[in-house]
Amino acid sequence: MTALPRVFAHRGASSLAPENTIAAFSKAMEVGARWFEFDVDIIADGTLIVIHDNRLDRTTNGKGGYYTRSFSDIRRLDAGAWFSDTYRFERIPEAADAISFGNKQHMGMNLEIKPCRGGTQLRERLIEALAVAVDSVHDKDRFIVSSFDHELLAAFHEARPQISLGWLLDSEKQSTLGWQEGASALGCSAVHPDAKGLAKEEVWKIRDCGFDCNVWTVNDLEQAKELASWGVTGVFTDYPQLFPAEALAL
Ligand code: G3P
Ligand code: MG
């Protein structure tokens, strides 16, 4: 029987607790996951925050964008009540908080750089701040930085060439993007394709080119088993609690 791939708790155990919060990372740990993924962007004062969208509305009680905000505003927001009352007062973490949690719990981490829309200056500051933040990661062998924004990924690589990279692909661009050249040129260790519409030939090609293949987002165990039979090395899931212990332990 094919072994199941590594399980990344996507935005933490985001089916059990509000995504991209320390509560979600703790839940991932509680259900046995050894890796978690989180999204990072920058705000006006240069703080790196953990958030998926480029607006505050969906996952906090704040409104609008955050590129003009300072962390003194952001830290007041409730990032848990939208999910359930249990998580009222949960905060938007700084990237440093997520890293420090992963360090303490000896968890592997995938930090995804969001395609920052804050303008050239903020994009540059994002990379500078990120380079400093990743210096605090204890186990660099269990740490991956990924992005759909391949320009930012390249800039990060220039700043910290020793950190493993994941080349993110979305299903619309998958066949046209030239991931093979791009990921090779940056020395990526992995390609991270969208599960939607992914064909086994695409997985084989990624693996034949020597890359790990970590697929997002896989919320069904049967689909994970099928992907494993195609040779994928990892899956991102909102439901790490559904995966068997031997998969979670990788
Ligand atoms: O990093 C895998 C996955 O998180 C990419 O998509 O939109 O969930 O950040 P998204
Ligand atoms: Mg992500």
XYZ file of C-alpha atoms and ligand atoms in Angstrom:
261
model
C 0.000 0.000 0.000
C 1.257 3.494 -0.853
C 2.240 5.560 2.191
C 0.186 8.708 2.685
C 1.925 11.990 1.939
C 3.015 14.539 4.542
C 0.116 16.545 5.955
C 0.324 20.343 6.226
C -2.403 21.867 8.394
C -3.631 24.568 6.005
C -3.742 27.968 7.789
C -3.499 25.749 10.884
C -6.315 23.278 11.604
C -8.651 25.771 9.965
C -11.757 23.586 10.180
C -11.431 23.502 13.986
C -10.321 27.049 14.822
C -10.100 30.411 13.027
C -7.557 30.237 10.211
C -4.095 31.755 10.570
C -4.327 32.195 14.357
C -2.262 30.666 17.123
C -5.441 28.787 18.139
C -5.506 27.092 14.720
C -1.823 26.194 14.939
C -2.387 24.786 18.459
C -5.325 22.708 17.213
C -3.121 21.354 14.427
C -0.605 20.274 17.036
C -3.330 18.791 19.272
C -4.634 16.563 16.485
C -1.081 15.388 15.796
C -0.079 17.368 12.698
C 3.654 17.970 12.492
C 3.481 20.769 9.878
C 1.372 23.886 9.463
C 1.024 26.426 6.683
C 0.372 30.154 7.229
C 0.044 33.252 5.039
C 2.102 36.405 5.551
C 1.777 39.994 4.349
C 3.080 43.383 5.539
C 1.399 46.508 6.974
C 2.365 50.191 6.904
C 4.676 50.143 9.933
C 6.640 47.202 8.523
C 5.100 44.518 10.779
C 4.591 41.127 9.122
C 1.104 39.836 9.855
C -0.435 36.397 9.407
C -3.522 36.731 7.207
C -4.822 35.237 3.982
C -6.932 37.978 2.358
C -5.724 41.482 1.527
C -8.732 42.845 3.423
C -9.721 42.474 7.050
C -13.453 41.910 6.537
C -13.778 38.119 6.239
C -11.641 37.003 9.180
C -11.758 39.898 11.637
C -14.126 42.537 12.975
C -12.122 45.161 11.056
C -12.975 46.651 7.670
C -11.044 47.323 4.497
C -7.416 46.870 3.565
C -4.446 46.810 5.932
C -1.537 48.288 3.958
C -2.050 51.699 5.578
C -2.508 50.364 9.136
C -0.081 50.077 11.996
C 0.150 47.083 14.287
C -1.310 49.068 17.173
C -4.605 49.046 15.152
C -4.315 45.483 13.921
C -3.616 43.958 17.327
C -6.927 45.268 18.668
C -8.978 43.360 16.098
C -10.882 40.216 16.945
C -9.792 37.472 14.533
C -11.810 34.661 16.091
C -15.426 35.715 16.720
C -16.325 35.279 13.017
C -15.512 31.577 13.451
C -17.233 30.951 16.783
C -17.763 32.497 20.198
C -15.178 30.130 21.663
C -12.492 32.047 19.807
C -13.572 35.598 20.608
C -10.523 37.798 21.276
C -8.189 35.638 19.203
C -5.703 38.024 17.559
C -3.994 38.349 14.186
C -0.505 37.019 14.943
C 2.733 38.546 13.765
C 4.815 36.220 11.572
C 7.310 36.112 14.449
C 4.590 34.672 16.753
C 3.804 31.882 14.285
C 7.505 31.066 13.916
C 8.025 31.101 17.633
C 5.046 28.741 18.088
C 6.471 26.350 15.470
C 9.886 26.499 17.126
C 8.489 25.725 20.585
C 6.343 22.854 19.372
C 9.017 21.477 17.023
C 6.629 21.737 14.095
C 7.556 22.034 10.438
C 6.309 25.233 8.817
C 5.351 26.482 5.372
C 5.307 30.267 5.293
C 3.423 31.516 2.244
C 4.216 35.063 1.113
C 0.955 36.633 -0.070
C 1.121 38.529 -3.377
C 1.563 41.866 -1.587
C -0.468 44.678 -3.224
C 0.976 47.408 -1.018
C 3.264 48.950 -3.655
C 6.951 48.690 -4.477
C 8.272 50.063 -1.199
C 6.187 47.786 0.990
C 7.096 44.801 -1.187
C 10.777 45.561 -0.614
C 10.235 45.988 3.112
C 8.311 42.705 3.175
C 11.317 40.825 1.879
C 13.738 42.614 4.230
C 11.536 41.879 7.250
C 10.962 38.303 6.175
C 14.680 37.668 5.830
C 15.149 38.770 9.438
C 12.120 36.770 10.642
C 13.278 33.484 9.120
C 16.644 33.808 10.837
C 14.811 32.870 14.030
C 13.558 29.530 12.647
C 15.239 26.757 14.653
C 14.920 23.832 12.252
C 15.606 25.198 8.774
C 15.340 21.672 7.313
C 11.644 21.682 8.195
C 10.816 25.121 6.888
C 9.559 26.070 3.414
C 8.788 29.498 1.977
C 6.322 29.531 -0.925
C 4.448 32.070 -3.018
C 2.231 32.539 -6.058
C 4.112 35.807 -6.455
C 7.239 34.464 -8.075
C 8.886 37.883 -8.129
C 8.667 38.054 -4.349
C 9.870 34.465 -4.103
C 12.921 35.355 -6.220
C 13.622 38.450 -4.096
C 13.363 36.357 -0.939
C 15.704 33.757 -2.420
C 18.264 36.444 -3.094
C 18.033 37.552 0.533
C 18.119 34.043 2.080
C 19.352 31.542 -0.558
C 19.658 28.690 1.960
C 15.898 28.462 2.691
C 13.842 25.815 0.795
C 11.294 27.211 -1.629
C 7.912 26.052 -2.918
C 6.690 27.333 -6.300
C 2.916 27.829 -5.952
C 0.670 27.229 -8.947
C -3.010 27.935 -9.304
C -5.268 25.826 -11.479
C -5.953 28.525 -14.072
C -2.298 29.146 -14.828
C -0.995 25.610 -14.342
C -0.459 24.621 -17.964
C 0.937 27.932 -19.195
C 3.131 29.291 -16.472
C 6.429 27.582 -17.226
C 6.836 26.298 -13.676
C 9.604 23.986 -14.770
C 11.924 26.795 -15.863
C 10.867 29.138 -13.075
C 11.176 26.646 -10.229
C 14.494 25.313 -11.576
C 15.961 28.785 -12.013
C 15.216 29.574 -8.350
C 16.425 26.183 -7.134
C 13.014 25.430 -5.580
C 12.772 22.149 -3.737
C 9.036 21.840 -4.351
C 6.181 22.750 -6.656
C 2.814 23.337 -4.940
C -0.041 22.801 -7.425
C -3.773 23.307 -6.911
C -5.666 20.019 -6.408
C -8.440 21.337 -8.680
C -8.125 19.699 -12.066
C -4.691 18.279 -11.281
C -3.833 15.327 -13.553
C -1.513 12.511 -12.606
C 0.712 13.291 -15.588
C 1.323 16.755 -14.134
C 2.337 15.202 -10.804
C 4.639 12.758 -12.585
C 6.241 15.617 -14.515
C 6.853 17.600 -11.329
C 8.346 14.527 -9.614
C 10.405 13.562 -12.706
C 11.917 17.047 -12.699
C 13.150 16.297 -9.177
C 10.742 18.498 -7.215
C 8.653 17.581 -4.228
C 4.974 17.957 -5.084
C 2.789 19.344 -2.279
C -0.849 19.760 -3.302
C -3.454 22.214 -1.939
C -6.169 21.999 -0.675
C -7.138 18.375 -0.054
C -9.980 17.935 2.417
C -10.912 14.393 1.494
C -8.891 11.398 2.664
C -9.767 9.315 -0.420
C -8.435 12.083 -2.659
C -5.268 12.222 -0.561
C -4.830 8.464 -1.041
C -5.245 8.801 -4.787
C -2.733 11.656 -4.889
C -0.351 9.518 -2.841
C -0.645 6.752 -5.424
C 0.453 9.316 -8.046
C 3.549 10.130 -5.992
C 2.763 13.443 -4.320
C 4.956 14.219 -1.299
C 2.505 16.358 0.682
C -1.041 17.672 0.948
C -2.403 20.822 2.545
C -5.652 20.233 4.392
C -8.100 22.166 6.552
C -8.932 18.823 8.253
C -5.716 17.332 9.666
C -7.900 15.618 12.302
C -9.213 13.275 9.582
C -5.795 11.985 8.623
C -4.288 8.872 10.233
C -1.480 9.246 12.733
C 1.207 7.784 10.461
C 0.552 10.473 7.839
C 0.467 13.257 10.413
C 3.751 12.165 11.946
C 5.854 12.775 8.799
O 0.038 27.294 0.303
C -1.016 26.478 -0.115
C -2.301 27.266 -0.199
O -2.485 27.926 1.023
C -2.306 28.264 -1.320
O -3.503 28.950 -1.462
O -5.051 30.805 -1.211
O -4.987 29.010 0.524
O -3.136 30.645 0.377
P -4.196 29.905 -0.381
Mg -1.818 29.811 1.896
